[in-house]
Structures are given as structure tokens and as C-alpha cells.
CSV table of C-alpha atoms in Angstrom, one decimal:
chain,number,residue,atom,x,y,z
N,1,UNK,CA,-45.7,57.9,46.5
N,2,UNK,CA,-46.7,60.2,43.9
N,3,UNK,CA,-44.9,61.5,41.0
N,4,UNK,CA,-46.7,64.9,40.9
N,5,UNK,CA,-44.8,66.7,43.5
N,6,UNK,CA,-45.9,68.5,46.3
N,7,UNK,CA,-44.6,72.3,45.8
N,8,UNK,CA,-47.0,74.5,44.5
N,9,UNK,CA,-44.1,76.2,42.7
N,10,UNK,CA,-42.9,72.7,41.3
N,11,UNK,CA,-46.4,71.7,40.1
N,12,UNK,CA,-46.8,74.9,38.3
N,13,UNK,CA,-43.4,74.3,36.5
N,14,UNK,CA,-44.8,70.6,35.5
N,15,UNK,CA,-48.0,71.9,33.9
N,16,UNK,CA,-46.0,74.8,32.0
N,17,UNK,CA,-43.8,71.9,30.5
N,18,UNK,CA,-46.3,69.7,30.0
N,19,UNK,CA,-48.2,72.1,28.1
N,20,UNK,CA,-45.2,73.4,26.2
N,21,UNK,CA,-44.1,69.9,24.9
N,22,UNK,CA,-46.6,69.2,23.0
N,23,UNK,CA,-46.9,72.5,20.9
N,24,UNK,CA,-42.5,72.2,20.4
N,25,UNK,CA,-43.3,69.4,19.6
N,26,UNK,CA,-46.0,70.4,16.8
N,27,UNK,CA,-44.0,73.0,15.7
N,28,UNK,CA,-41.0,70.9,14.9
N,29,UNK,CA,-42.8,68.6,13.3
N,30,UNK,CA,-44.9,71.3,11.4
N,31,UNK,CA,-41.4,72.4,10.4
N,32,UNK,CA,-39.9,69.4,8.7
N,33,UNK,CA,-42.7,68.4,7.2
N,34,UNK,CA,-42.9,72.1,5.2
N,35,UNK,CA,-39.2,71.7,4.7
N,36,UNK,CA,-38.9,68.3,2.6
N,37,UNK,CA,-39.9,69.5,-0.6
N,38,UNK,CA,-36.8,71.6,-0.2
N,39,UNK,CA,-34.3,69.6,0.2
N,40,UNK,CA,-32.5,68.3,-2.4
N,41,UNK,CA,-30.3,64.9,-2.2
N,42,UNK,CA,-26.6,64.4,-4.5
N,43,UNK,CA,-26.4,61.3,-6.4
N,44,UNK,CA,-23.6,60.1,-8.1
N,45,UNK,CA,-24.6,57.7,-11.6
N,46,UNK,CA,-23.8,54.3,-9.7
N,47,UNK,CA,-25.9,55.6,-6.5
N,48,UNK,CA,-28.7,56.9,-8.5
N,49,UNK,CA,-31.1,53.5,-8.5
N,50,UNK,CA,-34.6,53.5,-8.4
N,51,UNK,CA,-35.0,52.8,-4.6
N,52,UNK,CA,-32.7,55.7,-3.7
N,53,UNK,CA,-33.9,58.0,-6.3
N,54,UNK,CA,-36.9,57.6,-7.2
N,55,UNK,CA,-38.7,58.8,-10.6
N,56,UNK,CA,-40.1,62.1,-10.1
N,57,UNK,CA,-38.1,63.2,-7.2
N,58,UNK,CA,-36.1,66.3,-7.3
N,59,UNK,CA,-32.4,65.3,-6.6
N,60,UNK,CA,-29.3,66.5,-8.1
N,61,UNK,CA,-26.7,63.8,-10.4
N,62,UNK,CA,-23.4,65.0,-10.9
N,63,UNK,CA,-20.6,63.2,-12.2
N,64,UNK,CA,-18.1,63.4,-15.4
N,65,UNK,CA,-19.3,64.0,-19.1
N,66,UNK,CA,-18.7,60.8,-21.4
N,67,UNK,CA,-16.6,61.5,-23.8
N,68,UNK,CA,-18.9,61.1,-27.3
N,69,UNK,CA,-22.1,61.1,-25.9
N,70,UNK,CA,-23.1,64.7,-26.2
N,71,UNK,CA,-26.0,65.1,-29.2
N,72,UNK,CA,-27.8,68.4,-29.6
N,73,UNK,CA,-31.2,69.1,-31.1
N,74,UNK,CA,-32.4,72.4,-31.3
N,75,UNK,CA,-32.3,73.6,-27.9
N,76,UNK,CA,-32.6,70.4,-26.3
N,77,UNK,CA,-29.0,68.5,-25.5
N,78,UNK,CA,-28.5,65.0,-24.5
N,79,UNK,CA,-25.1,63.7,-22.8
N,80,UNK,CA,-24.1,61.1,-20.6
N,81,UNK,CA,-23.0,61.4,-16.8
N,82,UNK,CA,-20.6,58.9,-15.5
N,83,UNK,CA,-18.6,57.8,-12.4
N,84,UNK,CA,-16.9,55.3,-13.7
N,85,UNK,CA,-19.1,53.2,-12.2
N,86,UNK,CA,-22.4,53.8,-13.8
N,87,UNK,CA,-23.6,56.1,-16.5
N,88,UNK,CA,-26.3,58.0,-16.4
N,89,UNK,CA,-28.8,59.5,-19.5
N,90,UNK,CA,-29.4,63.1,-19.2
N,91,UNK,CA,-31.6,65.8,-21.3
N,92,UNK,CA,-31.6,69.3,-20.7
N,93,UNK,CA,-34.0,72.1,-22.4
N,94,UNK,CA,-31.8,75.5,-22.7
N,95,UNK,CA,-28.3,76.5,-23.2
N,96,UNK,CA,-25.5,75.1,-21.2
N,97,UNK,CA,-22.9,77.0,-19.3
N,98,UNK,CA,-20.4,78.3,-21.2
N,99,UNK,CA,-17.5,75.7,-19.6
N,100,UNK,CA,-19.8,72.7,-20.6
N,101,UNK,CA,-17.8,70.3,-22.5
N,102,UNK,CA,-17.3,66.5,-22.5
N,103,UNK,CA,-14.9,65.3,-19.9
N,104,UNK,CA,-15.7,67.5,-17.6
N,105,UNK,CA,-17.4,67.6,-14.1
N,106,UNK,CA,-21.2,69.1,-13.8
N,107,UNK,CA,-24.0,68.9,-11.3
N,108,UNK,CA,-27.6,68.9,-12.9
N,109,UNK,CA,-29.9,69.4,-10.9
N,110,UNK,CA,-34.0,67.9,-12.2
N,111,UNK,CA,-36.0,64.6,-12.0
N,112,UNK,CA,-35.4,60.8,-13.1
N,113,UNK,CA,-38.9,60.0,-15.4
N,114,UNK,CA,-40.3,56.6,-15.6
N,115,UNK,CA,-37.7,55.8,-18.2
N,116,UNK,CA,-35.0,56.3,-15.7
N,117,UNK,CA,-34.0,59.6,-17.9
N,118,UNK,CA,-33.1,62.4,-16.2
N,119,UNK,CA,-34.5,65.2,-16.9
N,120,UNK,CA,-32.3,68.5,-15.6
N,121,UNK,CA,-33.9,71.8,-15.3
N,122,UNK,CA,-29.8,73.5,-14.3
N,123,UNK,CA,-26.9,72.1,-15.6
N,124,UNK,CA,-23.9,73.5,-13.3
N,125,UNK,CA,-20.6,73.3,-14.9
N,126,UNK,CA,-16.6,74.0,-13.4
N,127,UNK,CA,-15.7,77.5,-13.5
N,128,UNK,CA,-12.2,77.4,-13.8
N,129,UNK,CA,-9.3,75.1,-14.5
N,130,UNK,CA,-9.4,73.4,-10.9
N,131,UNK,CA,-12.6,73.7,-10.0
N,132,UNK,CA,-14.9,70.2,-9.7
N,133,UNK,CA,-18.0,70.1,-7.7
N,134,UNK,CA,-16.9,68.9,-3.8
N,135,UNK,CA,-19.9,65.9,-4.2
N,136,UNK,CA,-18.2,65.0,-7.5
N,137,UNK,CA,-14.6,65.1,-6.3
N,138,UNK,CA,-15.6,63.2,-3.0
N,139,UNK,CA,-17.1,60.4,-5.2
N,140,UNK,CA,-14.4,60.0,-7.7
N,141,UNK,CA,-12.2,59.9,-4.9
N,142,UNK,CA,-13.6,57.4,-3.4
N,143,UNK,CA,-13.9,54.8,-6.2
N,144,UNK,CA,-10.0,56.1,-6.9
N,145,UNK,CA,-10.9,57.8,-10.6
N,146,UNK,CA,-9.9,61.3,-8.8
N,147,UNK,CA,-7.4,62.9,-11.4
N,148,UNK,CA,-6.9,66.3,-9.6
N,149,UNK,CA,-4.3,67.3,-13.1
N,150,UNK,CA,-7.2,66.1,-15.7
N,151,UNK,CA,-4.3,63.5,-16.4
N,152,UNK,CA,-5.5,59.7,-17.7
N,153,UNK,CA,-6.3,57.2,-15.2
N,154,UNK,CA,-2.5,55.0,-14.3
N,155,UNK,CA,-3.0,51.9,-16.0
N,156,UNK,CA,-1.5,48.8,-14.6
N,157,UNK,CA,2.3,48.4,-15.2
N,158,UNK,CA,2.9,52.1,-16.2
N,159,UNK,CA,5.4,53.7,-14.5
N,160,UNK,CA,5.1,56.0,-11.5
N,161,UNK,CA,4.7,59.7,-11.9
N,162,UNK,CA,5.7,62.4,-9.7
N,163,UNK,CA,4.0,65.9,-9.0
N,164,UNK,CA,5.3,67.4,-12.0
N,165,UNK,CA,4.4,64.4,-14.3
N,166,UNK,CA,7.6,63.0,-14.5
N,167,UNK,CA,8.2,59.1,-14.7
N,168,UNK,CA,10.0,58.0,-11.4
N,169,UNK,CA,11.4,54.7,-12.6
């Protein structure tokens, strides 16, 4: 028994497929190729390592301004990105957003160098009083530091609050 089949009509279908597989085939693969210098990953601080981001990579690192870690020098800033977790070094060359201050969520978008630095080339910052990156929020949710209010942290044996901030002893 043969696998090629006997039709004349269902032979000509098999060679049109088997000549059309190979050039989808090329062209998909012709495709991804072209399109992975354009993609770029989120990382938060404690996901950022060296295996999963590595130096010279484009990626963007988003996560919470330290509180006291901003330092400015000419045009160039400096500030620290955390999750809680980790904390990240960052340097950016230009002038921040307008909304940029410490405490607050951002998305920088740039390279890690070989001193684990990261170097952003856009620094994007919340544009209003609610607003926090969707990456950012998901991560901080995750490791439970999500303060949708900007309120502190609970710390242990402080009372519950409601909605409205109110102690519910």
C-alpha cells in the first residue's frame, strides 16, 4: 500500500502542500527572526538577574522610586527602583517627566551594562493620581506591597482599616 494516493486530483493537492509547507514555513520563521530585536521584555528589580536579563539586552525595569536615592548631575540623574524585593541602580541622560518623584511608580525602558547598571534611554512616569504602570501594579500585587491609596504598608498588630481609612477595631 502506498501513501501517495491514486487520484490525479488528490496527488496534485499533495504536491501543492508539499510545496507550500516549506516556504510558510520559511516565512514564519523569516518573520520571528526579523521581529526579536523588537520585542521588549518587563522586569521587575527582584526578576531582573543576569540569566533573565542579560547585560546589553533591551528590556524595560519598572518598579517604585526609593525614597532618598535620587542624585542629579547635570543632566544625568541617578535613582533607585525597587519592589520591595530587590532594588535596582538606574541612570538616565535627559530630563524626566514632569510627575517623576521618589515614591512613585515608573517604567524605564534601556540596557543593564556589565556593572549590572541600568542604563534607561525613557523614563515613563504616572500621569495622574491613580495611575501605576499595569506590569508594576501586577508585581506589587503579587508580592502584597500593592497600596492602591499611596497609604503605608500595615505593619503587624496595627489595626484594621476600612475603605475610607478608618480603624475598624
Amino acid at each position: 500500500m502506498s501513501w501517495i494516493p491514486k487520484s490525479p486530483k488528490a496527488r496534485r493537492r499533495l504536491w501543492v502542500v508539499a510545496a507550500a509547507a516549506p516556504v510558510l514555513a520559511l516565512a514564519v520563521g523569516l518573520s520571528l527572526w526579523a521581529m526579536q530585536d523588537s520585542v521588549t521584555f518587563f522586569f521587575s528589580p527582584s526578576e531582573a538577574t543576569p540569566e533573565a536579563a542579560p547585560a546589553g539586552r533591551v528590556i524595560r525595569l519598572g518598579g517604585l522610586v526609593e525614597t532618598g536615592s535620587v542624585s542629579q548631575t547635570g543632566t544625568t540623574v541617578a535613582f533607585a527602583v525597587t519592589d520591595n524585593a530587590a532594588t535596582s541602580r538606574i541612570v538616565f541622560e535627559g530630563d524626566l517627566p514632569d510627575l517623576f518623584r521618589e515614591g512613585q511608580g515608573i517604567v524605564a525602558e534601556g540596557r543593564f551594562g556589565p556593572d549590572r547598571v541600568f542604563r534607561a534611554d525613557t523614563v515613563l512616569a504616572k500621569h495622574d493620581e491613580t495611575y501605576m504602570p499595569r506590569e508594576v501594579a501586577d508585581r506589587l500585587k503579587a508580592s502584597g506591597e500593592w497600596r492602591p491609596d499611596g497609604s503605608a504598608a500595615p505593619t503587624a498588630g496595627s489595626p484594621p482599616r476600612d475603605l475610607a481609612g478608618a480603624s475598624v477595631s
